[in-house]
């Protein structure tokens, strides 16, 4: 039986126990003694070893570049880049915590957008041109009764597993599943970024409808970060490549952007609220809303989770939506506070205000209070939207939208300028206000004491997003041994 060197070394160092071996394993050097070896050969071999080493550690940190903004009059969405296929092709995909599946437009798509107003080039996935692409047959687990959903279909004639999704805004996509290589940069230490990959199942879209067909905000697809078995975070964590937790920090000001990492961002001010069990989305128990410190007269039953009610966190939604029982008291409370300094007005059915001074001086703070004692504090810019000016006064409108019944949705309007941690493993979500242009600390859970104190920059370049790790003595010793001695088991 073969065993890997990293596993043996860690087993000895971590357990600190005595192991009596019944046999001796002979070792053979890859590079013979007294044989000159160039440094570039050693560095090349170390890079390969480090990439293999990543696969053996739970909690490799994977970061993605983030572009876009929450401003509905600019991007109105956040997106990132993924690389798929062999040779790899790059695709811009919307970051969406409200759905599970990663899908991209297929080369055979009949009505996919041909251009984008976001200034990005649109690409199309072609399974026939990828040497690692594999079809997903009807016998695959995603098409069996155990995992099958109403969105999954399978035609016995073609033996091809297909899907059809409908989103809350009425848009939709139809296509088929494919298995292919997904490439990502895994950060192991300071200046040590391992190019790694894994085979994942994702969707190839052959038909799109609704807003997905519009060119003004078109991207190549949607990156679903839900907790279902088909999400990329679930697939990678099931292969022990990444932890079952991801985090984002979406920058609201300036050009937008931010941070997206498969891992847990650490920040002292983060508060957590438990997820509602057995829900398909990231449902939280919203208990109350306060304006200027005063609780609004809202029946808590308005937020209670049921088949068609509750409160979800959804980065794929630009604005925030409140059920009618909460929206009306909220608008009334805001208007009562600002009426001496702002003139209420209506614009296309929305409650707006003419403001002659800074909104932070006029509008009150708002607090969403959740189960577990976690509160989400909102500044005026996180529940208002600027619509320019009129007669020398700025026009600010309530960014929350009214829903008659249904689900309260926390979209990018309130998610921006905060660290959000989706701890799927422990079934909780955490957040805190944060300047997303700053660096963040990320935990590597392969060791409960192994904490990164470096930074992932909120740059739009993945290579600029550098994570500096402070390794423990065990990791330092392991890496030192691997860098100096190359050997294999026979």
Short mmCIF file of C-alpha atoms in Angstrom, two decimals:
data_model
loop_
_atom_site.label_atom_id
_atom_site.label_comp_id
_atom_site.label_asym_id
_atom_site.label_seq_id
_atom_site.Cartn_x
_atom_site.Cartn_y
_atom_site.Cartn_z
CA UNK A 1 0.00 0.00 0.00
CA UNK A 2 1.34 3.42 -0.95
CA UNK A 3 1.22 6.37 1.41
CA UNK A 4 1.96 10.04 0.75
CA UNK A 5 4.86 11.71 2.53
CA UNK A 6 2.87 14.80 3.68
CA UNK A 7 0.30 12.57 5.37
CA UNK A 8 2.96 10.53 7.21
CA UNK A 9 4.83 13.60 8.40
CA UNK A 10 1.65 15.36 9.60
CA UNK A 11 0.43 12.22 11.33
CA UNK A 12 3.63 11.98 13.32
CA UNK A 13 3.87 15.70 14.11
CA UNK A 14 0.22 16.23 15.04
CA UNK A 15 -0.45 13.09 17.04
CA UNK A 16 3.02 13.08 18.67
CA UNK A 17 2.76 9.34 19.10
CA UNK A 18 5.21 6.46 18.70
CA UNK A 19 4.65 4.30 15.66
CA UNK A 20 6.17 0.83 15.43
CA UNK A 21 6.53 -0.21 11.80
CA UNK A 22 6.51 -3.87 10.88
CA UNK A 23 8.52 -3.19 7.73
CA UNK A 24 10.95 -0.64 6.36
CA UNK A 25 10.03 1.42 3.31
CA UNK A 26 13.07 1.93 1.05
CA UNK A 27 13.47 5.47 -0.30
CA UNK A 28 14.96 6.51 -3.63
CA UNK A 29 16.10 10.00 -4.57
CA UNK A 30 14.68 11.55 -7.70
CA UNK A 31 17.87 13.58 -8.12
CA UNK A 32 20.97 11.37 -7.47
CA UNK A 33 23.63 12.47 -5.00
CA UNK A 34 26.68 14.28 -6.36
CA UNK A 35 24.76 15.12 -9.53
CA UNK A 36 24.53 18.84 -10.31
CA UNK A 37 20.95 20.15 -10.51
CA UNK A 38 19.99 23.62 -11.70
CA UNK A 39 17.93 25.78 -9.34
CA UNK A 40 15.24 26.29 -11.95
CA UNK A 41 14.73 22.50 -12.04
CA UNK A 42 14.28 22.45 -8.27
CA UNK A 43 11.90 25.41 -8.34
CA UNK A 44 9.87 23.80 -11.11
CA UNK A 45 9.64 20.56 -9.16
CA UNK A 46 8.70 22.40 -5.97
CA UNK A 47 5.87 24.19 -7.80
CA UNK A 48 4.48 20.87 -8.95
CA UNK A 49 4.84 19.44 -5.44
CA UNK A 50 3.13 22.46 -3.89
CA UNK A 51 0.22 22.09 -6.28
CA UNK A 52 -0.14 18.42 -5.31
CA UNK A 53 0.26 19.37 -1.67
CA UNK A 54 -2.80 21.63 -1.91
CA UNK A 55 -4.99 18.68 -2.81
CA UNK A 56 -4.07 16.99 0.46
CA UNK A 57 -5.07 19.84 2.76
CA UNK A 58 -8.61 20.74 3.69
CA UNK A 59 -9.17 24.47 3.49
CA UNK A 60 -7.04 25.67 0.63
CA UNK A 61 -7.93 29.34 0.18
CA UNK A 62 -9.18 30.19 -3.32
CA UNK A 63 -9.75 33.80 -4.32
CA UNK A 64 -11.55 35.34 -7.27
CA UNK A 65 -11.44 38.85 -8.74
CA UNK A 66 -14.63 40.89 -8.30
CA UNK A 67 -15.99 43.49 -10.71
CA UNK A 68 -19.23 45.43 -10.90
CA UNK A 69 -21.18 47.57 -8.45
CA UNK A 70 -24.61 47.71 -6.76
CA UNK A 71 -25.54 50.96 -8.54
CA UNK A 72 -28.55 50.00 -10.69
CA UNK A 73 -27.68 52.83 -13.07
CA UNK A 74 -24.19 51.44 -13.65
CA UNK A 75 -23.60 47.69 -13.40
CA UNK A 76 -26.30 46.75 -10.92
CA UNK A 77 -24.54 43.44 -10.29
CA UNK A 78 -21.24 41.89 -9.21
CA UNK A 79 -19.41 39.37 -11.36
CA UNK A 80 -16.19 37.39 -11.34
CA UNK A 81 -14.11 35.31 -13.76
CA UNK A 82 -13.88 31.52 -14.01
CA UNK A 83 -11.72 29.34 -16.26
CA UNK A 84 -13.23 26.20 -17.76
CA UNK A 85 -12.17 23.55 -20.26
CA UNK A 86 -8.89 22.41 -21.81
CA UNK A 87 -7.38 24.59 -23.05
CA UNK A 88 -9.00 26.90 -20.47
CA UNK A 89 -11.29 29.70 -21.54
CA UNK A 90 -12.27 32.60 -19.30
CA UNK A 91 -15.89 33.49 -18.57
CA UNK A 92 -17.45 36.43 -16.71
CA UNK A 93 -20.20 35.15 -14.42
CA UNK A 94 -22.53 36.91 -11.99
CA UNK A 95 -21.99 36.14 -8.30
CA UNK A 96 -25.30 34.72 -7.11
CA UNK A 97 -25.90 33.32 -3.62
CA UNK A 98 -29.57 32.80 -4.47
CA UNK A 99 -28.99 29.85 -6.83
CA UNK A 100 -26.88 26.69 -6.86
CA UNK A 101 -25.58 25.98 -10.34
CA UNK A 102 -22.68 27.47 -12.27
CA UNK A 103 -23.68 27.80 -15.92
CA UNK A 104 -22.19 29.58 -18.94
CA UNK A 105 -23.49 30.29 -22.43
CA UNK A 106 -22.95 27.49 -24.93
CA UNK A 107 -21.62 28.02 -28.44
CA UNK A 108 -24.90 26.49 -29.63
CA UNK A 109 -27.07 29.03 -27.78
CA UNK A 110 -29.70 30.39 -30.14
CA UNK A 111 -30.53 33.68 -28.44
CA UNK A 112 -27.66 34.51 -26.07
CA UNK A 113 -26.42 38.13 -26.03
CA UNK A 114 -23.64 38.88 -28.51
CA UNK A 115 -22.26 41.95 -26.73
CA UNK A 116 -22.28 43.55 -23.28
CA UNK A 117 -22.75 47.09 -22.07
CA UNK A 118 -20.47 46.27 -19.13
CA UNK A 119 -17.41 46.55 -21.36
CA UNK A 120 -16.50 42.85 -21.18
CA UNK A 121 -16.04 40.45 -24.06
CA UNK A 122 -18.59 37.66 -24.10
CA UNK A 123 -17.32 34.10 -24.55
CA UNK A 124 -19.10 30.85 -25.29
CA UNK A 125 -18.29 27.41 -23.98
CA UNK A 126 -17.76 24.68 -26.60
CA UNK A 127 -17.59 21.16 -25.18
CA UNK A 128 -16.40 19.80 -28.51
CA UNK A 129 -13.24 21.92 -28.39
CA UNK A 130 -12.31 20.92 -24.81
CA UNK A 131 -10.21 17.77 -24.44
CA UNK A 132 -11.43 17.23 -20.87
CA UNK A 133 -15.17 17.72 -21.43
CA UNK A 134 -17.43 14.79 -20.59
CA UNK A 135 -21.20 14.51 -21.05
CA UNK A 136 -23.35 13.95 -17.97
CA UNK A 137 -25.52 10.89 -18.67
CA UNK A 138 -28.86 9.95 -17.18
CA UNK A 139 -27.09 7.56 -14.82
CA UNK A 140 -25.20 10.42 -13.15
CA UNK A 141 -26.28 11.11 -9.52
CA UNK A 142 -27.67 14.55 -10.40
CA UNK A 143 -30.23 12.84 -12.62
CA UNK A 144 -31.23 10.14 -10.17
CA UNK A 145 -34.19 10.38 -7.83
CA UNK A 146 -31.97 11.12 -4.82
CA UNK A 147 -30.70 14.42 -6.21
CA UNK A 148 -33.21 15.22 -8.93
CA UNK A 149 -35.03 18.54 -8.76
CA UNK A 150 -37.87 19.99 -10.76
CA UNK A 151 -35.24 21.81 -12.84
CA UNK A 152 -33.47 18.59 -13.87
CA UNK A 153 -34.59 16.63 -16.91
CA UNK A 154 -33.23 13.60 -18.71
CA UNK A 155 -34.06 12.35 -22.18
CA UNK A 156 -33.64 8.58 -22.62
CA UNK A 157 -33.17 9.12 -26.37
CA UNK A 158 -30.09 11.33 -25.96
CA UNK A 159 -29.00 9.97 -22.56
CA UNK A 160 -28.10 13.58 -21.68
CA UNK A 161 -28.90 15.25 -18.38
CA UNK A 162 -30.53 18.63 -19.01
CA UNK A 163 -31.88 21.50 -16.90
CA UNK A 164 -34.31 24.39 -17.02
CA UNK A 165 -34.10 27.23 -14.50
CA UNK A 166 -36.47 30.10 -13.88
CA UNK A 167 -35.28 33.06 -11.79
CA UNK A 168 -37.32 35.40 -9.63
CA UNK A 169 -37.17 38.25 -12.19
CA UNK A 170 -38.83 36.08 -14.82
CA UNK A 171 -35.65 35.32 -16.77
CA UNK A 172 -34.64 31.75 -17.46
CA UNK A 173 -32.10 29.42 -18.99
CA UNK A 174 -32.25 25.95 -20.52
CA UNK A 175 -29.33 23.70 -21.35
CA UNK A 176 -27.48 20.54 -20.40
CA UNK A 177 -24.93 19.54 -17.80
CA UNK A 178 -21.30 18.86 -18.65
CA UNK A 179 -18.28 17.79 -16.61
CA UNK A 180 -15.05 19.64 -17.35
CA UNK A 181 -11.96 21.10 -15.72
CA UNK A 182 -12.36 24.13 -13.46
CA UNK A 183 -9.14 26.11 -12.90
CA UNK A 184 -8.42 28.26 -9.86
CA UNK A 185 -5.58 29.91 -7.98
CA UNK A 186 -5.13 28.44 -4.50
CA UNK A 187 -3.11 30.61 -2.13
CA UNK A 188 -0.78 28.63 0.12
CA UNK A 189 1.48 31.33 1.52
CA UNK A 190 3.22 34.62 0.87
CA UNK A 191 3.97 34.83 -2.87
CA UNK A 192 2.97 31.15 -3.19
CA UNK A 193 -0.03 30.75 -5.48
CA UNK A 194 -0.62 27.22 -6.74
CA UNK A 195 -2.33 26.81 -10.08
CA UNK A 196 -4.78 24.02 -9.44
CA UNK A 197 -7.82 22.46 -11.04
CA UNK A 198 -10.67 20.03 -10.44
CA UNK A 199 -13.35 18.39 -12.55
CA UNK A 200 -16.78 19.87 -11.79
CA UNK A 201 -20.28 19.63 -13.22
CA UNK A 202 -21.77 22.86 -14.60
CA UNK A 203 -24.44 23.96 -17.03
CA UNK A 204 -24.06 24.75 -20.72
CA UNK A 205 -26.87 27.17 -21.64
CA UNK A 206 -28.50 26.66 -25.04
CA UNK A 207 -31.48 28.98 -24.49
CA UNK A 208 -32.06 32.12 -22.43
CA UNK A 209 -35.07 34.35 -21.86
CA UNK A 210 -36.08 37.57 -20.12
CA UNK A 211 -33.41 39.92 -18.80
CA UNK A 212 -30.69 37.36 -19.54
CA UNK A 213 -31.08 38.21 -23.25
CA UNK A 214 -30.49 41.95 -22.76
CA UNK A 215 -27.10 43.32 -23.76
CA UNK A 216 -26.82 46.27 -21.35
CA UNK A 217 -25.68 44.11 -18.41
CA UNK A 218 -24.89 40.85 -20.17
CA UNK A 219 -22.31 38.41 -18.79
CA UNK A 220 -21.37 34.87 -19.78
CA UNK A 221 -23.43 33.14 -17.12
CA UNK A 222 -24.23 32.84 -13.43
CA UNK A 223 -22.03 31.48 -10.63
CA UNK A 224 -24.42 29.93 -8.11
CA UNK A 225 -23.06 29.88 -4.55
CA UNK A 226 -26.01 28.14 -2.92
CA UNK A 227 -25.60 25.26 -0.50
CA UNK A 228 -27.02 22.60 -2.81
CA UNK A 229 -24.97 19.62 -3.93
CA UNK A 230 -24.42 21.06 -7.42
CA UNK A 231 -22.89 24.37 -6.32
CA UNK A 232 -19.15 24.72 -6.94
CA UNK A 233 -18.47 25.31 -3.24
CA UNK A 234 -20.23 22.00 -2.44
CA UNK A 235 -18.43 20.10 -5.19
CA UNK A 236 -14.96 21.37 -4.22
CA UNK A 237 -15.51 20.81 -0.50
CA UNK A 238 -16.75 17.26 -1.15
CA UNK A 239 -13.40 16.58 -2.85
CA UNK A 240 -11.57 18.04 0.20
CA UNK A 241 -10.15 20.88 -1.89
CA UNK A 242 -11.76 23.85 -0.15
CA UNK A 243 -13.61 24.32 3.16
CA UNK A 244 -17.41 24.43 3.18
CA UNK A 245 -17.43 28.18 3.72
CA UNK A 246 -17.05 31.21 1.47
CA UNK A 247 -16.94 34.96 2.03
CA UNK A 248 -17.35 38.17 0.08
CA UNK A 249 -16.86 41.87 0.62
CA UNK A 250 -18.64 43.87 -2.10
CA UNK A 251 -17.37 47.41 -2.54
CA UNK A 252 -20.15 49.93 -2.91
CA UNK A 253 -18.26 53.13 -3.56
CA UNK A 254 -16.14 54.25 -6.51
CA UNK A 255 -15.73 51.66 -9.21
CA UNK A 256 -17.10 48.84 -7.11
CA UNK A 257 -15.29 45.51 -7.10
CA UNK A 258 -14.39 43.75 -3.89
CA UNK A 259 -13.27 40.38 -2.55
CA UNK A 260 -14.60 36.86 -3.07
CA UNK A 261 -12.85 33.94 -1.40
CA UNK A 262 -13.57 30.26 -0.84
CA UNK A 263 -12.64 30.39 2.83
CA UNK A 264 -13.60 32.21 6.02
CA UNK A 265 -12.76 35.90 6.35
CA UNK A 266 -11.90 36.75 9.93
CA UNK A 267 -12.76 40.11 11.48
CA UNK A 268 -13.34 40.87 15.20
CA UNK A 269 -16.66 42.64 14.62
CA UNK A 270 -18.41 39.82 12.76
CA UNK A 271 -21.74 38.74 14.28
CA UNK A 272 -23.44 35.48 13.31
CA UNK A 273 -27.03 34.40 12.94
CA UNK A 274 -28.08 30.76 12.41
CA UNK A 275 -29.52 29.67 9.09
CA UNK A 276 -33.08 28.39 9.09
CA UNK A 277 -32.74 24.60 8.76
CA UNK A 278 -33.80 22.62 5.69
CA UNK A 279 -34.22 25.59 3.34
CA UNK A 280 -33.01 25.76 -0.27
CA UNK A 281 -31.74 29.34 0.13
CA UNK A 282 -29.74 31.23 2.74
CA UNK A 283 -32.72 31.90 4.98
CA UNK A 284 -32.30 33.92 8.17
CA UNK A 285 -34.74 34.64 10.98
CA UNK A 286 -35.39 38.37 10.75
CA UNK A 287 -37.09 39.35 14.01
CA UNK A 288 -37.55 43.14 13.85
CA UNK A 289 -36.52 46.41 12.21
CA UNK A 290 -35.57 49.57 14.08
CA UNK A 291 -35.37 53.13 12.73
CA UNK A 292 -33.34 55.58 14.75
CA UNK A 293 -33.32 53.06 17.60
CA UNK A 294 -37.10 52.66 17.68
CA UNK A 295 -38.64 49.28 16.84
CA UNK A 296 -41.23 49.42 14.07
CA UNK A 297 -44.74 48.06 14.71
CA UNK A 298 -44.30 44.93 12.58
CA UNK A 299 -45.83 41.56 13.42
CA UNK A 300 -42.89 39.09 13.56
CA UNK A 301 -45.09 36.64 11.65
CA UNK A 302 -44.45 38.80 8.56
CA UNK A 303 -40.88 37.46 8.48
CA UNK A 304 -41.57 33.88 9.59
CA UNK A 305 -40.19 31.22 7.26
CA UNK A 306 -42.74 29.04 5.45
CA UNK A 307 -43.17 27.67 1.94
CA UNK A 308 -43.54 31.10 0.38
CA UNK A 309 -42.32 33.48 3.08
CA UNK A 310 -39.14 34.25 4.99
CA UNK A 311 -35.95 36.29 4.61
CA UNK A 312 -33.09 35.31 2.30
CA UNK A 313 -29.65 36.71 1.51
CA UNK A 314 -29.20 37.00 -2.27
CA UNK A 315 -26.19 38.67 -3.92
CA UNK A 316 -27.87 38.18 -7.30
CA UNK A 317 -30.53 40.77 -6.37
CA UNK A 318 -29.57 44.43 -6.78
CA UNK A 319 -32.09 46.08 -4.47
CA UNK A 320 -33.73 44.89 -1.24
CA UNK A 321 -37.35 43.77 -1.02
CA UNK A 322 -39.58 44.01 2.06
CA UNK A 323 -42.97 42.44 2.56
CA UNK A 324 -45.80 44.96 2.64
CA UNK A 325 -46.32 44.56 6.40
CA UNK A 326 -42.75 45.81 6.95
CA UNK A 327 -42.34 48.23 4.03
CA UNK A 328 -45.16 50.61 4.91
CA UNK A 329 -44.11 51.13 8.58
CA UNK A 330 -40.51 51.54 7.43
CA UNK A 331 -41.28 54.31 4.92
CA UNK A 332 -43.57 56.06 7.40
CA UNK A 333 -40.87 56.04 10.08
CA UNK A 334 -38.19 57.39 7.71
CA UNK A 335 -40.50 60.16 6.46
CA UNK A 336 -41.39 61.17 10.02
CA UNK A 337 -37.72 61.52 10.99
CA UNK A 338 -36.53 63.48 7.91
CA UNK A 339 -39.58 65.63 7.16
CA UNK A 340 -38.22 68.73 8.89
CA UNK A 341 -35.07 68.67 6.70
CA UNK A 342 -36.14 66.82 3.52
CA UNK A 343 -39.12 67.30 1.23
CA UNK A 344 -41.00 64.04 0.52
CA UNK A 345 -41.89 63.46 -3.13
CA UNK A 346 -42.88 60.62 -5.46
CA UNK A 347 -40.93 59.43 -8.48
CA UNK A 348 -42.33 56.60 -10.63
CA UNK A 349 -44.21 55.28 -7.63
CA UNK A 350 -41.18 55.32 -5.34
CA UNK A 351 -40.93 57.30 -2.12
CA UNK A 352 -38.23 59.94 -2.63
CA UNK A 353 -36.93 63.04 -0.88
CA UNK A 354 -35.40 66.35 -1.92
CA UNK A 355 -32.35 66.88 0.28
CA UNK A 356 -30.27 70.06 0.44
CA UNK A 357 -27.56 68.70 2.75
CA UNK A 358 -25.70 65.47 3.41
CA UNK A 359 -27.97 62.45 3.75
CA UNK A 360 -25.91 61.21 6.69
CA UNK A 361 -26.94 64.34 8.58
CA UNK A 362 -30.62 63.99 7.73
CA UNK A 363 -31.49 60.30 7.50
CA UNK A 364 -31.47 58.01 10.54
CA UNK A 365 -29.59 54.74 11.06
CA UNK A 366 -31.55 51.54 10.50
CA UNK A 367 -31.11 48.18 12.19
CA UNK A 368 -32.25 44.75 11.02
CA UNK A 369 -32.34 42.44 14.03
CA UNK A 370 -31.89 38.70 13.55
CA UNK A 371 -32.00 35.53 15.64
CA UNK A 372 -28.97 34.93 17.81
CA UNK A 373 -28.72 38.60 18.81
CA UNK A 374 -27.10 39.62 15.49
CA UNK A 375 -27.98 43.06 14.16
CA UNK A 376 -27.25 44.49 10.71
CA UNK A 377 -26.62 48.22 10.96
CA UNK A 378 -27.47 50.21 7.83
CA UNK A 379 -26.25 53.67 6.94
CA UNK A 380 -28.54 55.90 4.83
CA UNK A 381 -26.59 55.00 1.65
CA UNK A 382 -27.50 51.36 2.33
CA UNK A 383 -31.24 51.88 2.11
CA UNK A 384 -31.34 54.91 -0.22
CA UNK A 385 -30.55 55.37 -3.92
CA UNK A 386 -29.39 58.64 -5.47
CA UNK A 387 -31.32 59.82 -8.54
CA UNK A 388 -29.41 63.01 -9.26
CA UNK A 389 -30.75 66.46 -8.44
CA UNK A 390 -33.69 68.79 -8.99
CA UNK A 391 -33.87 72.55 -8.42
CA UNK A 392 -30.55 72.52 -6.55
CA UNK A 393 -31.51 69.68 -4.22
CA UNK A 394 -30.35 66.06 -4.33
CA UNK A 395 -32.98 63.39 -5.00
CA UNK A 396 -32.74 60.33 -2.76
CA UNK A 397 -35.24 57.49 -2.97
CA UNK A 398 -35.99 54.56 -0.71
CA UNK A 399 -34.09 51.64 -2.24
CA UNK A 400 -36.28 49.06 -0.55
CA UNK A 401 -39.09 47.75 -2.73
CA UNK A 402 -42.49 46.56 -1.56
CA UNK A 403 -43.61 42.95 -1.95
CA UNK A 404 -47.20 41.95 -1.28
CA UNK A 405 -46.65 38.74 0.59
CA UNK A 406 -43.75 36.55 -0.43
CA UNK A 407 -40.13 36.66 0.64
CA UNK A 408 -38.03 39.48 2.06
CA UNK A 409 -34.83 39.58 -0.02
CA UNK A 410 -31.62 41.22 1.19
CA UNK A 411 -29.85 42.25 -2.02
CA UNK A 412 -26.66 44.11 -2.89
CA UNK A 413 -28.05 47.42 -1.59
CA UNK A 414 -27.59 46.21 2.00
CA UNK A 415 -24.88 43.59 1.37
CA UNK A 416 -22.35 46.12 0.02
CA UNK A 417 -19.56 47.53 2.19
CA UNK A 418 -19.75 44.56 4.54
CA UNK A 419 -17.88 41.34 5.05
CA UNK A 420 -20.28 38.42 4.64
CA UNK A 421 -19.31 34.90 5.70
CA UNK A 422 -21.46 31.97 4.55
CA UNK A 423 -20.44 29.25 7.01
CA UNK A 424 -22.29 26.31 5.47
CA UNK A 425 -20.46 23.78 7.63
CA UNK A 426 -21.83 25.37 10.81
CA UNK A 427 -25.10 26.57 9.21
CA UNK A 428 -24.72 30.26 9.97
CA UNK A 429 -24.07 33.58 8.24
CA UNK A 430 -21.91 36.34 9.67
CA UNK A 431 -21.37 39.98 8.72
CA UNK A 432 -19.85 43.27 9.78
CA UNK A 433 -19.48 46.71 8.23
CA UNK A 434 -16.13 46.96 6.43
CA UNK A 435 -14.19 49.02 3.91
CA UNK A 436 -13.92 46.48 1.10
CA UNK A 437 -10.97 48.30 -0.47
CA UNK A 438 -8.86 47.16 2.49
CA UNK A 439 -7.20 43.79 3.02
CA UNK A 440 -8.82 40.97 4.96
CA UNK A 441 -7.72 38.09 7.18
CA UNK A 442 -8.64 34.57 6.11
CA UNK A 443 -8.67 31.38 8.15
CA UNK A 444 -7.26 28.13 6.81
CA UNK A 445 -9.23 25.46 8.69
CA UNK A 446 -6.80 22.60 8.01
CA UNK A 447 -5.54 23.55 11.47
CA UNK A 448 -7.80 25.22 14.01
CA UNK A 449 -4.93 27.50 15.06
CA UNK A 450 -3.71 28.28 11.55
CA UNK A 451 -4.86 31.82 10.83
CA UNK A 452 -3.82 34.06 7.98
CA UNK A 453 -2.93 37.57 9.09
CA UNK A 454 -2.18 38.88 5.63
CA UNK A 455 -4.26 40.40 2.94
CA UNK A 456 -6.42 39.75 -0.05
CA UNK A 457 -6.60 43.07 -1.85
CA UNK A 458 -9.86 44.25 -3.35
CA UNK A 459 -8.17 44.64 -6.73
CA UNK A 460 -9.88 43.58 -9.93
CA UNK A 461 -6.84 41.48 -10.79
CA UNK A 462 -6.68 37.99 -9.35
CA UNK A 463 -2.90 38.17 -9.28
CA UNK A 464 -3.06 41.32 -7.17
CA UNK A 465 -5.16 39.56 -4.57
CA UNK A 466 -2.29 38.19 -2.47
CA UNK A 467 -2.80 36.25 0.71
CA UNK A 468 0.05 36.32 3.24
CA UNK A 469 -0.06 33.40 5.63
CA UNK A 470 1.66 33.00 8.99
CA UNK A 471 2.44 29.25 9.07
CA UNK A 472 2.72 27.24 12.23
CA UNK A 473 5.89 25.42 13.10
CA UNK A 474 4.48 22.14 11.77
CA UNK A 475 3.76 23.61 8.35
CA UNK A 476 7.09 25.38 8.22
CA UNK A 477 8.92 22.16 9.03
CA UNK A 478 6.93 20.21 6.47
CA UNK A 479 7.55 22.70 3.67
CA UNK A 480 11.23 22.86 4.58
CA UNK A 481 11.57 19.08 4.33
CA UNK A 482 9.72 18.95 1.02
CA UNK A 483 11.83 21.73 -0.47
CA UNK A 484 15.17 20.13 0.45
CA UNK A 485 14.54 16.44 -0.05
CA UNK A 486 12.84 14.85 -3.03
CA UNK A 487 12.00 11.18 -2.73
CA UNK A 488 9.30 8.68 -3.53
CA UNK A 489 7.86 5.51 -2.09
CA UNK A 490 8.49 2.32 -3.98
#
